Coordinates of C-alpha atoms in Angstrom, one line a residue:
X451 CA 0.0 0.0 0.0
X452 CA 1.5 3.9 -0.5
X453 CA 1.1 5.9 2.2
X454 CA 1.7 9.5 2.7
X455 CA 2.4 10.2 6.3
X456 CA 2.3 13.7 7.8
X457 CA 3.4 15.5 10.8
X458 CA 4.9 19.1 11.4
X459 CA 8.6 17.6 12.8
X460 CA 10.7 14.5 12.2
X461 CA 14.1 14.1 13.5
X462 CA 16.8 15.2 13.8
X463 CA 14.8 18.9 13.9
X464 CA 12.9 17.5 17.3
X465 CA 13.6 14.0 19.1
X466 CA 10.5 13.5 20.7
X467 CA 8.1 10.8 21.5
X468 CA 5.9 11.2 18.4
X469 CA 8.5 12.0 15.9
X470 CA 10.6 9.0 16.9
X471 CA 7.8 7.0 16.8
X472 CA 7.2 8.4 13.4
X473 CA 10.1 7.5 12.4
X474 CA 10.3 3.8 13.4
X475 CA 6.8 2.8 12.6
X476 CA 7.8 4.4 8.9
X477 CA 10.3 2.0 9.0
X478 CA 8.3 -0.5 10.3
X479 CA 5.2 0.0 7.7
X480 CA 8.7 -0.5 4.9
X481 CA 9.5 -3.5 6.4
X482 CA 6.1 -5.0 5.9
X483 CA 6.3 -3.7 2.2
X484 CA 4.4 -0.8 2.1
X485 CA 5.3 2.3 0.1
X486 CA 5.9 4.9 2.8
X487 CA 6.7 9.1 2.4
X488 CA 7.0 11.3 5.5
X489 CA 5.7 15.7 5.3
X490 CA 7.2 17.2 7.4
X491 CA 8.9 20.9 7.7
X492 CA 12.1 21.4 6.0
X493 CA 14.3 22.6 9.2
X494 CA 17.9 22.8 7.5
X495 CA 19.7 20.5 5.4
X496 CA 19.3 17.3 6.6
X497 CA 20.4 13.9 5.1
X498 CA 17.4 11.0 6.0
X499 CA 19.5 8.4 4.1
X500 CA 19.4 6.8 7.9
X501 CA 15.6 5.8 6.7
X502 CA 14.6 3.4 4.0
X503 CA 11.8 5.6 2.9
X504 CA 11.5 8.8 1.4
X505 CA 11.4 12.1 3.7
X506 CA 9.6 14.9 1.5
X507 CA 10.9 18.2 3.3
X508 CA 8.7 20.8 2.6
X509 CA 9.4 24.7 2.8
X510 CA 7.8 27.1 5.4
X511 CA 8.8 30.6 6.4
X512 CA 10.1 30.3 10.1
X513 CA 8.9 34.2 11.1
X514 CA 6.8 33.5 13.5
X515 CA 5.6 29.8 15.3
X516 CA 2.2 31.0 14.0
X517 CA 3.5 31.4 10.2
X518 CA 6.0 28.6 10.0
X519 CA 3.0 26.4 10.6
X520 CA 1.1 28.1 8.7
X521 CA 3.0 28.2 5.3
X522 CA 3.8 24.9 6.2
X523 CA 0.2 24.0 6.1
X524 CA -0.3 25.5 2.3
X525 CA 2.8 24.4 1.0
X526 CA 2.1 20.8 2.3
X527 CA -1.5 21.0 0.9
X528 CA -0.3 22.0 -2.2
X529 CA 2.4 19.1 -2.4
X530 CA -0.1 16.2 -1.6
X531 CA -2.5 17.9 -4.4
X532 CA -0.2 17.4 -6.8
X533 CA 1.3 14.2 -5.7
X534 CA -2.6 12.7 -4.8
X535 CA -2.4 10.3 -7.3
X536 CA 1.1 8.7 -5.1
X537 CA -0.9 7.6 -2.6
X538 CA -4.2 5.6 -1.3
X539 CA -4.1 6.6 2.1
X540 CA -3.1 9.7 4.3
X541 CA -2.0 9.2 8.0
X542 CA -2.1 12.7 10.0
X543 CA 0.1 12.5 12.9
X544 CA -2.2 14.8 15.2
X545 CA -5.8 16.0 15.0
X546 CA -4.6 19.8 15.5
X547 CA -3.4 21.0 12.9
X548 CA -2.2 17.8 10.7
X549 CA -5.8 16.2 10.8
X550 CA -7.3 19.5 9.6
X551 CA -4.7 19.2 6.7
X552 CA -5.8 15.7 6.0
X553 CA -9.4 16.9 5.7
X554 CA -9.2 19.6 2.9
X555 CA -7.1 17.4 0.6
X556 CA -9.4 14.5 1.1
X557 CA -12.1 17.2 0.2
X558 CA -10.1 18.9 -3.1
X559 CA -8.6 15.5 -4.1
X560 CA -10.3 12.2 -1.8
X561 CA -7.8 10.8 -0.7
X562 CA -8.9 8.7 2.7
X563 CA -7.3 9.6 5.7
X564 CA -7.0 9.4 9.8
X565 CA -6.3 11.6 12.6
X566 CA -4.0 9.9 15.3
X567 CA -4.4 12.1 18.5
X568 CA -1.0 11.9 20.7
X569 CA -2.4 13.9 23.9
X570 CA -1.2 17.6 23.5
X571 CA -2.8 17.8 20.7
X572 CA -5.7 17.9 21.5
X573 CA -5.5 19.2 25.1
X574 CA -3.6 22.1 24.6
X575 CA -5.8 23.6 21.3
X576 CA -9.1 22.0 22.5
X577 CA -9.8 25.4 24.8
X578 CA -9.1 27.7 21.5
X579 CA -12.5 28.1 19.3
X580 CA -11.4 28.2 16.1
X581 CA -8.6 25.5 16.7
X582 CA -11.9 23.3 18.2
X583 CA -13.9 24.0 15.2
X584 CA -11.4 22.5 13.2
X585 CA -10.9 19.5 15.4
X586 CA -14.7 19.1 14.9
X587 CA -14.2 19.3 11.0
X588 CA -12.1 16.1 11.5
X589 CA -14.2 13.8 14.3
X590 CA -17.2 14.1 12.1
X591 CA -15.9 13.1 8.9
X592 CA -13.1 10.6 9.6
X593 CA -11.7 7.7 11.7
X594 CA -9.7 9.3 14.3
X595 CA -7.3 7.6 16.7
X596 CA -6.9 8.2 20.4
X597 CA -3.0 7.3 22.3
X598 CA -5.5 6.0 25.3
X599 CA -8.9 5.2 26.3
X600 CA -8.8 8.4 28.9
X601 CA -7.9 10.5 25.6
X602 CA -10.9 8.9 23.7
X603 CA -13.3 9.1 26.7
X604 CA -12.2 12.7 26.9
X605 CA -12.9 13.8 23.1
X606 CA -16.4 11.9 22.8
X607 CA -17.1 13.8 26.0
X608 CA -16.3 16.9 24.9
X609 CA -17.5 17.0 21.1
X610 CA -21.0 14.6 22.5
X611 CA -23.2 15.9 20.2
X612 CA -21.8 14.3 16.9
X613 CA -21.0 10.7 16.4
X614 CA -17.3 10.4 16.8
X615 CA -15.4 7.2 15.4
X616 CA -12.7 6.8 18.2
X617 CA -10.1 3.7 18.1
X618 CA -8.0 3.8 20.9
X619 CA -4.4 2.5 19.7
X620 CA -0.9 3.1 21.6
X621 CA 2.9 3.4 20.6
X622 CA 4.9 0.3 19.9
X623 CA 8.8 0.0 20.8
X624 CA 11.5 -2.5 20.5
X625 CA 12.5 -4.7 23.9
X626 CA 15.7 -5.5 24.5
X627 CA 17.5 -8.8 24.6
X628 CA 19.1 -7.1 28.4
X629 CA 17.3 -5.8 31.4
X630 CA 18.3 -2.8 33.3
X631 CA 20.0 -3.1 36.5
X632 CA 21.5 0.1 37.4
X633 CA 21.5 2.7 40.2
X634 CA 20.2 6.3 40.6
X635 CA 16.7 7.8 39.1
X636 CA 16.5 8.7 35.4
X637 CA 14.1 11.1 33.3
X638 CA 14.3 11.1 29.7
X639 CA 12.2 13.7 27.2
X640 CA 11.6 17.7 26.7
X641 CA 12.7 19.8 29.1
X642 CA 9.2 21.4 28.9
X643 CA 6.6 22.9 31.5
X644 CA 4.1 20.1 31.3
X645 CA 6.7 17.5 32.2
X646 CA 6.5 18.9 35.5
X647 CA 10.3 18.7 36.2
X648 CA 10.5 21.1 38.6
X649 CA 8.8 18.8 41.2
X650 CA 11.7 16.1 40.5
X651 CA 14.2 17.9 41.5
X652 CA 12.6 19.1 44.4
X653 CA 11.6 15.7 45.6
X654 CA 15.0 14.9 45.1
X655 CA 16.1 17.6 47.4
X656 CA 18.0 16.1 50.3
X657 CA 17.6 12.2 49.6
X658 CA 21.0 11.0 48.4
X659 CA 19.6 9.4 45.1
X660 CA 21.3 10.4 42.1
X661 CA 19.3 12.4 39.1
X662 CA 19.8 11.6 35.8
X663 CA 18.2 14.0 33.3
X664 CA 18.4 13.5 29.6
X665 CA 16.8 15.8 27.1
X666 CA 16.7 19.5 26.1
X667 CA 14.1 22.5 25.9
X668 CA 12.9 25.7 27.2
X669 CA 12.6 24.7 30.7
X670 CA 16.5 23.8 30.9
X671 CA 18.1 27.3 32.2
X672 CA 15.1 27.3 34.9
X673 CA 15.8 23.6 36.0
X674 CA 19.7 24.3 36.1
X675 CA 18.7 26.7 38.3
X676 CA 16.7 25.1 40.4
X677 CA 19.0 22.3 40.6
X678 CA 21.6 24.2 41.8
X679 CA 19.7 25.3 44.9
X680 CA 18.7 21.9 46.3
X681 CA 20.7 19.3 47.4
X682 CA 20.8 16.8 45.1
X683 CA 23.0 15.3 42.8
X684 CA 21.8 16.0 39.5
X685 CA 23.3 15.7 35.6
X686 CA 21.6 17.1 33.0
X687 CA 22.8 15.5 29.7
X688 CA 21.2 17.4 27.1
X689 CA 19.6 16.4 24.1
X690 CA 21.7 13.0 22.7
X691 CA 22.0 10.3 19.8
X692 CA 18.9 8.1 19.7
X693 CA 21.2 5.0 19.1
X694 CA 22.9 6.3 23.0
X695 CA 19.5 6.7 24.9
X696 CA 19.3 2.6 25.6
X697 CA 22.8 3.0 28.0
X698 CA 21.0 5.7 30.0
X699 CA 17.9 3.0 30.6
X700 CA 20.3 -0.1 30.9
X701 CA 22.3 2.1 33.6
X702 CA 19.1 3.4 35.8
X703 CA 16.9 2.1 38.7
X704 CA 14.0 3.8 38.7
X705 CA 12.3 6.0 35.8
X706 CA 10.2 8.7 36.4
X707 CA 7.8 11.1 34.5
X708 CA 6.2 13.6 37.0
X709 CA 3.8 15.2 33.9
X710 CA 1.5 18.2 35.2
X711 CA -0.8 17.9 32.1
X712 CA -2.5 15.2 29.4
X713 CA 0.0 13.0 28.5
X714 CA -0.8 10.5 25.6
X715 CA 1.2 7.2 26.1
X716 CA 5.3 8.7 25.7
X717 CA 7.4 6.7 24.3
X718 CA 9.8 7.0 26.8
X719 CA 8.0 5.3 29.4
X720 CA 7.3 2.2 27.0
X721 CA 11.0 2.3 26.5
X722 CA 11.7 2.2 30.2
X723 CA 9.0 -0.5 30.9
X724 CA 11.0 -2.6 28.3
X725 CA 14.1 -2.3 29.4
X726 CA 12.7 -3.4 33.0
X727 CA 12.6 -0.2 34.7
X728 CA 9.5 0.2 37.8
X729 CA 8.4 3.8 36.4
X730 CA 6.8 6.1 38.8
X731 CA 4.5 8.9 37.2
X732 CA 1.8 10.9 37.4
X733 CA -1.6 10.1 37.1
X734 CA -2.2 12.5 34.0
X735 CA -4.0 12.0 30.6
X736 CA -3.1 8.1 29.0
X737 CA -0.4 7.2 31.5
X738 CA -2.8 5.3 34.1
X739 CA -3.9 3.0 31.1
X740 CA -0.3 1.8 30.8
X741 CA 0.5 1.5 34.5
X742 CA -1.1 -0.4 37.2
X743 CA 0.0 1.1 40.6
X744 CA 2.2 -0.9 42.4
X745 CA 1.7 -3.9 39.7
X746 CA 3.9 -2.7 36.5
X747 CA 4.7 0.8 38.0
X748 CA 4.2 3.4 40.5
X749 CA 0.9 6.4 40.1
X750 CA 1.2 9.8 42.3
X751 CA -0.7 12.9 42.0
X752 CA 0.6 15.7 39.8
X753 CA 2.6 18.7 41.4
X754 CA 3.5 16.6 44.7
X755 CA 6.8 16.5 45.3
X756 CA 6.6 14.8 48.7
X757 CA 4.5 12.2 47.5
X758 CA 6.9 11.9 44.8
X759 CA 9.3 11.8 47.1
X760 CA 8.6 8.8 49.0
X761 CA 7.6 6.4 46.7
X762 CA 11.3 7.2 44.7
X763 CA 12.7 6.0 48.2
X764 CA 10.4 2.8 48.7
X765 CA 11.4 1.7 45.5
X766 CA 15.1 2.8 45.7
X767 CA 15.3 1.4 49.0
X768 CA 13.4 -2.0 47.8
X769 CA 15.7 -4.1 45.2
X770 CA 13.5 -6.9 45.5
X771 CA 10.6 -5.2 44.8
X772 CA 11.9 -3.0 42.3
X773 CA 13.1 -5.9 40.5
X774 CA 9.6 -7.8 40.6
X775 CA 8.1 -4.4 39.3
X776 CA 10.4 -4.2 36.7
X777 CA 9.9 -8.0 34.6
X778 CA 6.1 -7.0 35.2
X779 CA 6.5 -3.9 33.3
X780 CA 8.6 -5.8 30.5
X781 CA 6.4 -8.2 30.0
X782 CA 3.5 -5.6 29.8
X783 CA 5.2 -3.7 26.9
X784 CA 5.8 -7.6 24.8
X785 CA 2.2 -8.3 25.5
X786 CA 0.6 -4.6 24.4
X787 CA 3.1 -2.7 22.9
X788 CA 4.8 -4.7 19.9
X789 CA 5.7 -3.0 16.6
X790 CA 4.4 -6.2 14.7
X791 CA 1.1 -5.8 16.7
X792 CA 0.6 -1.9 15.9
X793 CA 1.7 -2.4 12.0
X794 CA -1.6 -5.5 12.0
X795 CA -3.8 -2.8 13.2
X796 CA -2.7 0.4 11.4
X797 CA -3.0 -2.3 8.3
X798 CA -6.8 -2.6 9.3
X799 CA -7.2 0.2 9.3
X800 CA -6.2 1.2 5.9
X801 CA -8.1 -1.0 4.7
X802 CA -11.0 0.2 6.3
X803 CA -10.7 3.7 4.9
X804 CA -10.1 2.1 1.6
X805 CA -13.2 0.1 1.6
X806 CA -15.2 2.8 2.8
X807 CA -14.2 4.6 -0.4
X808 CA -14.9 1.5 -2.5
X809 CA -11.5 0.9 -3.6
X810 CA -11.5 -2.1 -2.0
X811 CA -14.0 -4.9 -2.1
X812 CA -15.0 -7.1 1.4

């Protein structure tokens, strides 16, 4: 099958959870021979040849964050009109604004597509009318996916009045042949305000449990900051290599992702969970469909440091435990999260939208 995938970054430009998993299920959806091309902003000159697939790097103007999307948006529209006849299927990566983006080509041109909604997405633009409106556009015309049944319980809550086609479908990631078996507490994604750092480091103030922090963003001069007035020992590694992430998980004891708002299902705790790590995080947006407290992971309330506080030194402070926590979580992520398991259903689903188009017969 051809499919056109589209989303506003792909790495190297940003390294996060849905890019990278993007970027693997592309190479996944290759794999099981399908005919795969990624939209995404041209950020630089990059060189994808690290993908077997083609990257289509499209043009914006970066002014503003406002008209970088923006001319991204037209010039992408424009590219999928005249290429419409490259693909049967469109996959938007985000309902806000990629879904929206899917909708007016499959109105100018019909080509069938889905929305996949990741978590911000949708809770960070839901509040914004005209952002909404478009949102609305999408769940009444097309399949949409949702990272977690909260997410999807959430959306056909909120837009109740029209008949919204929610599937609920999670990330996928590799699991090692090794387990981790490490020391110290480790944190790995965007340095951003809704990871809810801040209250990390603070529960880390004082308790003689090393903090390892690996990833880069706005927050980082704050958190430095912070760090630097508690006592704690704390590393911040910056932003690194994807194919060097795995020695910071094989090295660690304990994960942890203190989020303070809707979370979809990061790939970075699905990483953890398969490298054997107990991960302690909040109870916000998708993450309480992926961990059962005290069975494959630890739950706390958002924006409690003390609470976070003590249940990083139960487990620390509990190898046995940790340990047990740990093979539960790894054999969670085999059992639910496994890339041959989300390409069968993404596959379903093409075929669905092809069907309903009558290009395919039953």
């Amino acid at each position: 099958m051809r499919i056109a995938i589209v989303l506003r970054s792909f790495p190297p430009d940003i390294i996060g959870g849905m890019e990278t998993q993007t970027k693997n299920m592309g190479t996944e959806l290759h794999n099981a021979d399908h005919d795969v091309t990624v939209f995404t902003k041209q950020c630089g000159d990059h060189d994808d040849s690290d993908v077997p697939y083609e990257v289509a790097r499209v043009p914006h103007w970066q002014l503003t964050p406002f008209v970088s999307d923006f001319t991204f948006l037209v010039v992408a529209l424009l590219t999928l009109l005249r290429r419409k006849n490259e693909f049967d299927v469109l996959q938007c990566m985000m309902i806000y604004p990629m879904g929206f983006l899917g909708y007016v080509v499959n109105k100018l041109a019909g080509l069938p597509y889905f929305a996949w909604i990741r978590g911000g997405d949708y809770y960070l633009m839901n509040d914004i009318c005209w952002k909404r409106w478009m949102m609305r556009r999408v769940l009444n015309d097309t399949l949409v996916l949702a990272q977690s049944e909260e997410i999807r319980e959430d959306v056909t809550s909120d837009f109740s009045d029209i008949d919204c086609d929610i599937q609920v479908l999670g990330n996928a990631v590799s699991v090692p042949d090794e387990t981790a078996y490490g020391e110290g507490v480790l944190y790995v994604g965007r340095l951003a305000p809704k990871k809810g750092l801040e209250y990390l480091i603070k529960a880390l103030d004082g308790l003689g449990t090393q903090l390892t922090i690996v990833g880069d963003g706005s927050e980082r001069s704050q958190l430095e900051a912070l760090a630097t007035d508690t006592e704690g020992d704390i590393t911040f590694e910056g932003e690194v290599p994807p194919d060097t992430v795995d020695r910071y998980y094989s090295s660690a004891a304990v994960f942890v992702l203190p989020s303070v708002e809707g979370e979809g299902m990061p790939n970075a705790v699905l990483e953890a969970m398969a490298w054997g790590l107990p991960v302690i995080a909040t109870n916000s947006g998708g993450l309480p469909t992926v961990i059962e407290d005290d069975l494959n992971g630890y739950l706390v309330s958002m924006r409690d440091p003390n609470s976070l506080r003590e249940r990083i030194k139960t487990v620390i402070q509990n190898p046995k435990k940790r340990k047990q926590i740990g093979e539960n979580a790894r054999q969670y992520v085999k059992d639910n999260h496994s890339w041959d398991s989300l390409v069968s259903e993404v596959e379903e689903i093409y075929v669905k939208l092809l069907m309903d188009k009558g290009d395919l017969e039953e």
